[in-house]
Every structure is written in C-alpha cells, then in structure tokens.
Amino acid sequence: MPTAVPESAAGLPGERPGARPRATGAAHGISVPRGTGRAAARIGALTVCQTALMVGIGLLITGPARGLWPMTVEDHVNEGFERIRTGTLTALSSVASEAGNTLTVITVTLLSCLGLILLPRLPMWRQAIFLALAVALQSLVFLGITVAVERHRPDVDRLDASPPTSSYTSGHTGAATAVYAGLAVLVLSRMRGPWRKVVAGVLFLLPLLVAVARLYRGMHHPTDVAGGLVNGSLSLLIVGRALLADGSVAAPPAAARPLPAPATPLSSPASGHPERPTGRTAVIFNPTVTDQAGRDALRRVLEQHGHHAPVFIETTAEDPGGGQTAEAVRDGATLVVVCGGDGTLRAAADALAGSDVPLAMVPCGTGNLLARNLGLPLAPAAALDAALRGTARHIDLGRIEGDGLAATHFAAMSGAGLDAAVMQRANDHDRAKAVLGWLSYVLAVFGSLRTPRMELTVRLDGGPALRRTARMVLVGNIGTVQGGITLLPHARPDDGLLDLLILDPRGPGDWLRAVATLVRGGTKTPPKTADRLTAEDRDRDGDGVPVEFFAFRRAEFTFDSPQPRELDGDPVAPGRRLTAQAWPGALNVLLPERGK
C-alpha cells in the first residue's frame, strides 16, 4: 500500500514522487492547450463564412427578393403588432427587449463566465470560453452585416430610439440567442435532476421573446429578427463544434489535474493482493462517470435497504464490466449493481445472461437507453432506490454475432449503417459527450448524414430472403432513444421478440416522411413477421420505402460491402454479416413497481 509522502518531498499537489517536475506558469509562462491555434483558425474561417452568408442573405432581401413573399407581407406584420398595442403589452415588451440589450447581455455573459470558473469544484474554463466567444463573435458578425447591408426600419411608430445601425439583422435577438441558448446548452450538459429541462426550456424561450418584443416595438421586420436568430445560432454552433464537440483543443495534461479520490479498496492492506469480496452485493462502476461522491451516495442507499458492506469494483478500458461481473457472481454476489452507461450495462448483462442473479441498473452514462425505457429515474441514487424498492422482472436480451464479432449480447439496440456511424463519431469525441451529454449525438448525426446507402439481404425466422437498400438497419429490444424519439414503436423488452427498423429515405421528401413517421411514434400497424410477408415485401429489390418495421426471433443480415456496426452504442468492427436472435427472459432486473 503506498505510503504517505511529505509535501516537501512530493512536489506539486497531485504529482507522483520522483516524477519530472512540471513547468509552472510563474517559471515558464502560461501554457496554451495543444490544438488552440488550429481551433482558432477553424473558428476564424467559419466566422468569415458566416458573415458572408448573412451578408448575402441581407443583400438578397434588400435587393432581388424584396418584391417576393414573405418580404411583401412584412409591413402587414409590423402594422398588426402596432394595432394590438396596450399598456400592459408595451411594458412586457420593454422587459423582454431589455433582455437582449447590449448592457444586459454583457452583464449576463460576464456573471455566467465568472460563475463557471469560480463556483464548481473544478473551473469550467472550456465552457466559459465557449459562452464568451460565442457572444463576442455574434457581435462581430453583426457589425460586419450592418456595414454591408443597409435596410430601413419598419414604417410604423417605433417605441425605442432608432440606433444608427441597419434594421437587418436584429442585434438584440442575435445577442440574446448567443447568450441564453448558449447557457441552455450548458444547462443540459451539466445539470442533473428534474428541473434541468425546465431551466433549459426557459433559456431557449428567451431569444424568441426578445424577437417578438422587437417586432412589437416596431424596431425590426420579421426577416430581421429571423436573421438575428440564425446569426446567434451559427455562432454557437461554430464555437461549440470547435471547443466542445470536436475536441481539437486538448484538455490539460492528466498530471496537471487533481487526482481522483480512490475507490473502495479491493486489496488487503497486509498482503497487497486482491481480496475476494466479503459482501453479497457487488457494485460494478465505470470510474470515468462515477466519482467518489457518487459512490458514497450509492453506498448510503444500499445501507438503507439492508445491503451492508457492498464491494465496489472498477471497470477498465480492457474490461468494461463483463469480467468483473462474472467474478463477482463466482464469489457469491447475490445482487449486482451496475453504475455506468449503456456499454457498461451491456457488458454486465452479457455476463449475467441466463443466471438468476438480480441486476440493479444505475444510469450514469450519456445514453442510458435501457434505463429510460424501463422507467428508472436518471439520477443515480434515485434510480438505485427505486430499483431496490421494486421487484425482480425478467427481460429479454439480444444475442448477436457476425464476421469479426464473437457471439455476445445486447440489452437495448444494435445496428449497422447510419446509427453505427453516428455512435462512432460521438465516441471519437468523448469530451463532447461529457460536456454536451446526449446533444453530442445530435451533432454526430449531422456529421454522419453522408454515410452511403447500403445494399443487403435480410432473412427473418428462416423465411424468404428480402433484398433491400438502406441507410440504417436497427435491431432493438426497446424502442425509444434520447429526446423521447421512438424508433421502434412496437418493441417491448419482455415480449420474446426483437424489432427491426430499415430506414431508406431517398431525397428530401422521403426524409421528411421518415422523420414524420418516427416523431409520431411509428404507425399503428403491427410490424411484419416472417409469416405475414406479402409478395410485394418479398419482390421488392432496391425499390425501398422510407421506413419499414419488422419483428422476429432470429434474423440474418448479409451486406454487400462492410458496414459500420454498433452494440448498445459502442462501435464494433465493420463487417458484412450479422445474426441477431432474441433470448426471452434472459436477464433478471430489479425494476420499480408498475404504475409507481
């Protein structure tokens, strides 16, 4: 067991004894994170493009398109707002307009950045720079627009003094979008608990209220406030992509950060050798998403429910949870608690498949799809408490194998094509996942839309071969993903079947139809099974429809070329074959009582 080292011998806090001393800011100046120059160049280039785009739109509005709709009806909109003015509405519009005022935006930005740096246990420098830079760039682009585009303000009674700038774009709206929508992004990525979405929703609403107030007060045309919304959003997207999503700016070296608190020891102090768990409850946790405070909270919940002396076992990069779970069961664990994301849960479920040892899920990752679909709270301690108060239920698992993929199990979803490319892109930027949460997947979608269409053959439950083209093939034990979007409307984790989505939109119209179908939660028509396939289903060869749903016990997929593949959000090696099979009731899970 490591012995304590006096501070004089240990060097800087968090530094290993005998390690090469780190350069300090006092002695060698402030070090700039690796990748800063490249990120700055990217932001600068994209900001120039943003300015050119916004100026081009402005020149179009004030030039060739000024006689076209909707520019021809903008005056009617402003006149309509003028007609409905009342004392109360005017007072409310003044408050909303002030939310986008220059002084207000500067004050909110400054206080927010100071809070991000001073209040958390570890300063959030990256988030503070993201917010400040987005607001600053929006203002810079706004100034460039007003110089290049000259547009008179609406010909109505204006309630504010007219500044000397052009009516296009609305500076109030653009600034409000940058600061308040930027704060909403940070709230969604950093806050936890039931108020998270409410706070973010209010922040997202503020720029819209500012936009309406500027119209009401006769200061801008509708296209001016729309331009402001676009300008602020583009600044957020450009800066967020460079600082939060791409990870091109490296984080400080690990040695320069405080060392994490140690996990519950699994070694004997006397011998230094691994000690076999003495408790009957094993907690398998991913240390990258579960800190010491989180583990202490879980330990208190377990103690409250009579699970004394739980053993906490870390996952590793080499073993994400399967080996630890199997060893815990061999050592007599009668309850396995898994704290991590979908990947950690999948590894533990694979080890527990077919056993009767109950599993308690504690969602600590980014996706947490199975926990969401099974009705567990997303706060870790609350999820564990709800599970321990609930009952044991058996749910299905999917068994999957293919070329270059050994037989294993998945608990939520598996797929090939677009979804796998999205997972790969999101996982390539772990820092963005940590900062943005599930929004990192939204960004990854836009970066993966060029994934080529695949050609494949599908055989369901030994039935006839179906020839298809597709953007995405998704097999699911559950149906709903982040944001409440239902991709597999009829999927149930305990029906003994797996569900299949084949997505194959061709062109903007098909994409709109596909999105509309998925947003509505699919169709009321049950998914097709092998015994319900029609001649049209069998004869369709490359002439796909945007969305198809199937259900099966066993499915064989053969792709004409290697495709990206994923298991419960974790990318696996590309390949040309997949075989998926349902294993009914394979996993014993503690779940809240139905209706509670």
PDB file of N, CA and C in Angstrom, residues 401-406 414-417 420 424 559 561-567 570-578:
ATOM      1  N   GLU A 401     -23.988 -11.999 -33.371  1.00  0.00           N
ATOM      2  CA  GLU A 401     -22.648 -12.391 -33.797  1.00  0.00           C
ATOM      3  C   GLU A 401     -22.512 -12.089 -35.282  1.00  0.00           C
ATOM      4  N   GLY A 402     -21.269 -12.102 -35.758  1.00  0.00           N
ATOM      5  CA  GLY A 402     -21.021 -11.830 -37.169  1.00  0.00           C
ATOM      6  C   GLY A 402     -19.557 -12.009 -37.499  1.00  0.00           C
ATOM      7  N   ASP A 403     -19.192 -11.712 -38.713  1.00  0.00           N
ATOM      8  CA  ASP A 403     -17.792 -11.827 -39.100  1.00  0.00           C
ATOM      9  C   ASP A 403     -16.982 -10.793 -38.325  1.00  0.00           C
ATOM     10  N   GLY A 404     -15.954 -11.256 -37.642  1.00  0.00           N
ATOM     11  CA  GLY A 404     -15.144 -10.375 -36.813  1.00  0.00           C
ATOM     12  C   GLY A 404     -15.825  -9.959 -35.534  1.00  0.00           C
ATOM     13  N   LEU A 405     -16.954 -10.548 -35.208  1.00  0.00           N
ATOM     14  CA  LEU A 405     -17.697 -10.213 -33.998  1.00  0.00           C
ATOM     15  C   LEU A 405     -18.107 -11.502 -33.296  1.00  0.00           C
ATOM     16  N   ALA A 406     -17.450 -11.797 -32.171  1.00  0.00           N
ATOM     17  CA  ALA A 406     -17.778 -13.001 -31.414  1.00  0.00           C
ATOM     18  C   ALA A 406     -19.177 -12.877 -30.824  1.00  0.00           C
ATOM     19  N   SER A 414     -28.928  -2.629 -31.399  1.00  0.00           N
ATOM     20  CA  SER A 414     -27.746  -2.899 -32.204  1.00  0.00           C
ATOM     21  C   SER A 414     -28.093  -2.534 -33.638  1.00  0.00           C
ATOM     22  N   GLY A 415     -27.069  -2.182 -34.415  1.00  0.00           N
ATOM     23  CA  GLY A 415     -27.394  -1.796 -35.778  1.00  0.00           C
ATOM     24  C   GLY A 415     -26.181  -1.660 -36.666  1.00  0.00           C
ATOM     25  N   ALA A 416     -26.455  -1.293 -37.909  1.00  0.00           N
ATOM     26  CA  ALA A 416     -25.415  -1.089 -38.914  1.00  0.00           C
ATOM     27  C   ALA A 416     -25.823   0.077 -39.799  1.00  0.00           C
ATOM     28  N   GLY A 417     -24.818   0.767 -40.328  1.00  0.00           N
ATOM     29  CA  GLY A 417     -25.080   1.892 -41.211  1.00  0.00           C
ATOM     30  C   GLY A 417     -25.028   3.211 -40.481  1.00  0.00           C
ATOM     31  N   ALA A 420     -24.643   3.370 -36.559  1.00  0.00           N
ATOM     32  CA  ALA A 420     -23.303   2.969 -36.133  1.00  0.00           C
ATOM     33  C   ALA A 420     -22.290   4.058 -36.441  1.00  0.00           C
ATOM     34  N   GLN A 424     -19.979   5.955 -33.714  1.00  0.00           N
ATOM     35  CA  GLN A 424     -18.535   6.032 -33.885  1.00  0.00           C
ATOM     36  C   GLN A 424     -18.063   7.481 -33.799  1.00  0.00           C
ATOM     37  N   PHE A 559     -24.614  -8.004 -45.846  1.00  0.00           N
ATOM     38  CA  PHE A 559     -24.393  -6.737 -46.530  1.00  0.00           C
ATOM     39  C   PHE A 559     -23.465  -6.956 -47.718  1.00  0.00           C
ATOM     40  N   SER A 561     -21.291  -4.936 -48.851  1.00  0.00           N
ATOM     41  CA  SER A 561     -19.963  -4.401 -48.534  1.00  0.00           C
ATOM     42  C   SER A 561     -19.875  -4.202 -47.024  1.00  0.00           C
ATOM     43  N   PRO A 562     -18.679  -4.169 -46.456  1.00  0.00           N
ATOM     44  CA  PRO A 562     -18.538  -3.998 -44.999  1.00  0.00           C
ATOM     45  C   PRO A 562     -19.224  -2.717 -44.521  1.00  0.00           C
ATOM     46  N   GLN A 563     -19.934  -2.828 -43.410  1.00  0.00           N
ATOM     47  CA  GLN A 563     -20.681  -1.708 -42.856  1.00  0.00           C
ATOM     48  C   GLN A 563     -20.247  -1.439 -41.413  1.00  0.00           C
ATOM     49  N   PRO A 564     -20.291  -0.153 -40.987  1.00  0.00           N
ATOM     50  CA  PRO A 564     -20.057   0.133 -39.559  1.00  0.00           C
ATOM     51  C   PRO A 564     -21.163  -0.501 -38.725  1.00  0.00           C
ATOM     52  N   ARG A 565     -20.802  -1.040 -37.563  1.00  0.00           N
ATOM     53  CA  ARG A 565     -21.766  -1.734 -36.711  1.00  0.00           C
ATOM     54  C   ARG A 565     -21.613  -1.244 -35.270  1.00  0.00           C
ATOM     55  N   GLU A 566     -22.688  -1.385 -34.488  1.00  0.00           N
ATOM     56  CA  GLU A 566     -22.629  -0.965 -33.086  1.00  0.00           C
ATOM     57  C   GLU A 566     -23.480  -1.870 -32.221  1.00  0.00           C
ATOM     58  N   LEU A 567     -23.087  -1.960 -30.941  1.00  0.00           N
ATOM     59  CA  LEU A 567     -23.822  -2.715 -29.928  1.00  0.00           C
ATOM     60  C   LEU A 567     -24.084  -1.801 -28.738  1.00  0.00           C
ATOM     61  N   ASP A 570     -21.909   1.191 -28.561  1.00  0.00           N
ATOM     62  CA  ASP A 570     -20.468   1.019 -28.689  1.00  0.00           C
ATOM     63  C   ASP A 570     -20.130   0.518 -30.087  1.00  0.00           C
ATOM     64  N   PRO A 571     -19.316   1.248 -30.835  1.00  0.00           N
ATOM     65  CA  PRO A 571     -18.919   0.769 -32.167  1.00  0.00           C
ATOM     66  C   PRO A 571     -18.126  -0.526 -32.066  1.00  0.00           C
ATOM     67  N   VAL A 572     -18.355  -1.427 -33.019  1.00  0.00           N
ATOM     68  CA  VAL A 572     -17.576  -2.656 -33.140  1.00  0.00           C
ATOM     69  C   VAL A 572     -17.017  -2.698 -34.558  1.00  0.00           C
ATOM     70  N   ALA A 573     -16.203  -3.696 -34.832  1.00  0.00           N
ATOM     71  CA  ALA A 573     -15.526  -3.763 -36.124  1.00  0.00           C
ATOM     72  C   ALA A 573     -16.541  -3.825 -37.271  1.00  0.00           C
ATOM     73  N   PRO A 574     -16.285  -3.109 -38.359  1.00  0.00           N
ATOM     74  CA  PRO A 574     -17.172  -3.214 -39.530  1.00  0.00           C
ATOM     75  C   PRO A 574     -17.182  -4.642 -40.063  1.00  0.00           C
ATOM     76  N   GLY A 575     -18.254  -4.989 -40.737  1.00  0.00           N
ATOM     77  CA  GLY A 575     -18.346  -6.331 -41.298  1.00  0.00           C
ATOM     78  C   GLY A 575     -19.482  -6.459 -42.278  1.00  0.00           C
ATOM     79  N   ARG A 576     -19.618  -7.658 -42.846  1.00  0.00           N
ATOM     80  CA  ARG A 576     -20.634  -7.908 -43.873  1.00  0.00           C
ATOM     81  C   ARG A 576     -21.769  -8.793 -43.385  1.00  0.00           C
ATOM     82  N   ARG A 577     -21.662  -9.346 -42.177  1.00  0.00           N
ATOM     83  CA  ARG A 577     -22.717 -10.261 -41.708  1.00  0.00           C
ATOM     84  C   ARG A 577     -23.074  -9.965 -40.260  1.00  0.00           C
ATOM     85  N   LEU A 578     -24.344 -10.143 -39.944  1.00  0.00           N
ATOM     86  CA  LEU A 578     -24.839 -10.082 -38.572  1.00  0.00           C
ATOM     87  C   LEU A 578     -25.953 -11.105 -38.423  1.00  0.00           C
TER      88      LEU A 578
END
